[in-house]
Amino acid sequence: MGCHIAATSHKVSPPVSPTRPAATHAADDPLIPLYAPVTELRGVGPALAKLIERVAGGSRVLDLLFHMPDSYMDRRSRPTIRTARPGEVATLAVEVVRQDAPDTARQPWRVVCTDGTGFMELVYFGRPPPRPLLPGAKLVISGKLEGFADRLTMPKPDHVVPAQHASLLPGIEPVWPLTAGLFPGQLRSAMRHALERVPDLDEWHDPALMRREGWPSFRDALRAVQQPEAPPGDLPRRRLAYDELLAHQVAMAWMRQRERQRPGRALMGDGRLRVQTLERFGFTPTPSQHQALAEIDADLAAPRRMLRLLQGDVGSGKTLVALLAMLRAAEAGAQAALMAPTEVLAKQHHRTLSRLSPIPVELLTGSVKGVARRNALLGIANGRIKLIVGTHALFQDAVAYHDLALAVIDEQHRFGVDQRLLLGSKGARTDVLVMTATPIPRTLLLTQWGEMEVSRLLEKPAGRKPIRTTVHSLATLGDVVDGIGRALDRGERVYWVCPMVSESELIDLAAAEARFATLYARFVGRVGLAHGQMDPALRDASLEDFASGRIQLLVATTVIEVGVDVPEASIMVIEHAERFGLAQLHQLRGRVGRGEAQSFCLLLHEDGLTDTMRRRLTLLKDTEDGFLIADEDFRIRGGGDLLGKRQSGLPGFRLTDPAQHEGLLQMANRDAAVLLDRDPRLESGRGMAVVRLLRMFDRGAALRTLGSG
Ligand code: ADP
Ligand code: MG
């Protein structure tokens, strides 16, 4: 996933802009050799290509070239046997003296070698040494040295090469992420052939920038990283990260430019519906809500399309802002739709909006069927229905809007990015408001949502009590359960979130079911279960039982992370809190503290926490500031977790490491703005080189949108 202009397809994409005839001649494109499949490289067959695709995320030569090493193995130390030190990685020239076969299966094979200064042993467990290691053979070996008794040993050398081929041994060896069946030697060889195909390209970066940073050319940077002769240092990686960041920023700046040119409509309202809604609501909007609404109103009133992100921590009151914005559309005689990521959330929004809105709100989800559905579709088509809430069902082909002026998307990161494009197709001039409860840190905002304006809800509605967060060892689980029992007897409602044991949903599930069984045995009839693998109807039933109070304790996996709103719930227990991301813990905690009662969050952790884990839990205990937590989380883990994927790094980015390259992002952002300002159609020499850059990073599709808008 990632930005909507990051094409994920790895096909050779057709050339870019209709305004750039020169660039449309594929034959001129010096990048063509890099778009070829890796199977065109010498020694790479279909089986190896599959493995490369698995690690590199694509099957083109370019994908292989962008498969970055995690680290480097320095094999340049060339001691003699006498001067070699156990513990170091070294390369030695030796002659084989003899092979000792093991007496029993549990002993290793030993190959005794000498170089005239002493003796050493190569050690092979479980299988005989490879063929070149015959007595009398002159070899160069490389690997990690160990000492055993007072003998120098090398367990299973990484490299064994006949002396006359010693030059084949890399001095600095990249250590790439591998997968089962893929060996470093295969990657190294494929990479060598791939690098041979990299042409000398016109530089796309500003010459002054290149001088200031001291960066190598694109080709030299790739060589320095992928086939180094000396430790590459930071510069080549920074250059490549900047290539990627600039490509992305230019693509986004281009889209933004286009959005600005695109006609929108000026939506005005007389405020009549809003006044009635606020009367029903009974509270005064917070200053942030006022501010956000003013920003949205200005966008709606302007004759161009709105693309705005409403960012507010859980419980900050985004729903009210959304409804008031939707009512403006209705006041102007047009329609507004709110899309939620799940059926449960859609129903919940529908209840809330129906309660507050002076005009009817229609629900449209996959489970609205038959006559009800036909009536809804009819009302949406003829314009009788002004406000609609639903799931992605809202944007199916069968749904034709009379005049959709505003689309609100809740919790956007749960959707694929295409949904946003789908929305546009329902009304050419539809304004879009995206709401997210995830306090996205600045860096990620720039990379993923850079083309959107942002409104933030900074404070929570007054009168909200802070959540009391405490940290407990799992060793005290018995006491915690006793405490929960007392709370249940007082009539309180409790979420119990189960650990993420692994990346596997099935294993997570087992843990949740086991916990459910023990808690159910103790609190019979008062406990329910909700997890992602359940029949959605059963899961919704559990959530509804919990919302209505028929059950008081809900054991759940992270399905409750987003949006579930039960104001009566006042206790959140999170098991194995150390296994969750900070931002995710914060999201989960936000499920309580929504009502009048004092709320609690209990973070249960395993004994033997690392310092980092302890620091993270302590931060959570000490603050409820979602922005602070998000920035910290981002620093620790990268952006993957925020987008619902458990991985580090920036989604959609391969060469950029958010922890190391954050400064480059700001630079690229400014660079792109200046470039497009001077050369809005990318027609200058540098502009054309940048077009090539965009295509290389699969951002070329963004340019195609010119002229179609
Ligand atoms: P979120 O931003 O998480 O979607 P909601 O819109 O669900 O937050 O609001 C959380 C709770 O706060 C709701 O019960 C809502 O009615 C209440 N609320 C929202 N705005 C205000 C306000 N200005 N004053 C008092 N309560 C408010
Ligand atoms: Mg919400």
PDB file of C-alpha atoms and ligand atoms in Angstrom, residues 312-319 345 348-349 410-411 435-437 562-565 591 594, ligand 2:
ATOM      1  CA  GLY A 312      -7.685  13.772  15.964  1.00  0.00           C
ATOM      2  CA  ASP A 313      -6.877  11.463  18.775  1.00  0.00           C
ATOM      3  CA  VAL A 314      -9.485   8.949  19.848  1.00  0.00           C
ATOM      4  CA  GLY A 315     -12.320  10.684  21.637  1.00  0.00           C
ATOM      5  CA  SER A 316     -11.407  14.120  20.316  1.00  0.00           C
ATOM      6  CA  GLY A 317     -14.788  14.477  18.634  1.00  0.00           C
ATOM      7  CA  LYS A 318     -14.217  13.974  14.927  1.00  0.00           C
ATOM      8  CA  THR A 319     -17.716  12.647  14.355  1.00  0.00           C
ATOM      9  CA  LEU A 345     -18.499   1.117  12.702  1.00  0.00           C
ATOM     10  CA  GLN A 348     -22.352   2.989  15.071  1.00  0.00           C
ATOM     11  CA  HIS A 349     -21.885   6.146  13.029  1.00  0.00           C
ATOM     12  CA  ASP A 410     -13.273   7.394   8.510  1.00  0.00           C
ATOM     13  CA  GLU A 411     -10.049   5.683   9.553  1.00  0.00           C
ATOM     14  CA  MET A 435     -10.674  11.253   9.274  1.00  0.00           C
ATOM     15  CA  THR A 436      -8.033   9.374  11.128  1.00  0.00           C
ATOM     16  CA  ALA A 437      -7.592   8.663  14.799  1.00  0.00           C
ATOM     17  CA  VAL A 562     -10.413   0.939  15.635  1.00  0.00           C
ATOM     18  CA  GLY A 563     -13.486   2.868  16.427  1.00  0.00           C
ATOM     19  CA  VAL A 564     -15.562   0.629  18.673  1.00  0.00           C
ATOM     20  CA  ASP A 565     -17.423   3.031  20.926  1.00  0.00           C
ATOM     21  CA  ARG A 591     -11.435   2.575  23.774  1.00  0.00           C
ATOM     22  CA  ARG A 594     -15.086   7.928  26.814  1.00  0.00           C
TER      23      ARG A 594
HETATM   24 MG    MG B   2     -14.449   7.993  15.507  1.00  0.00          MG
END
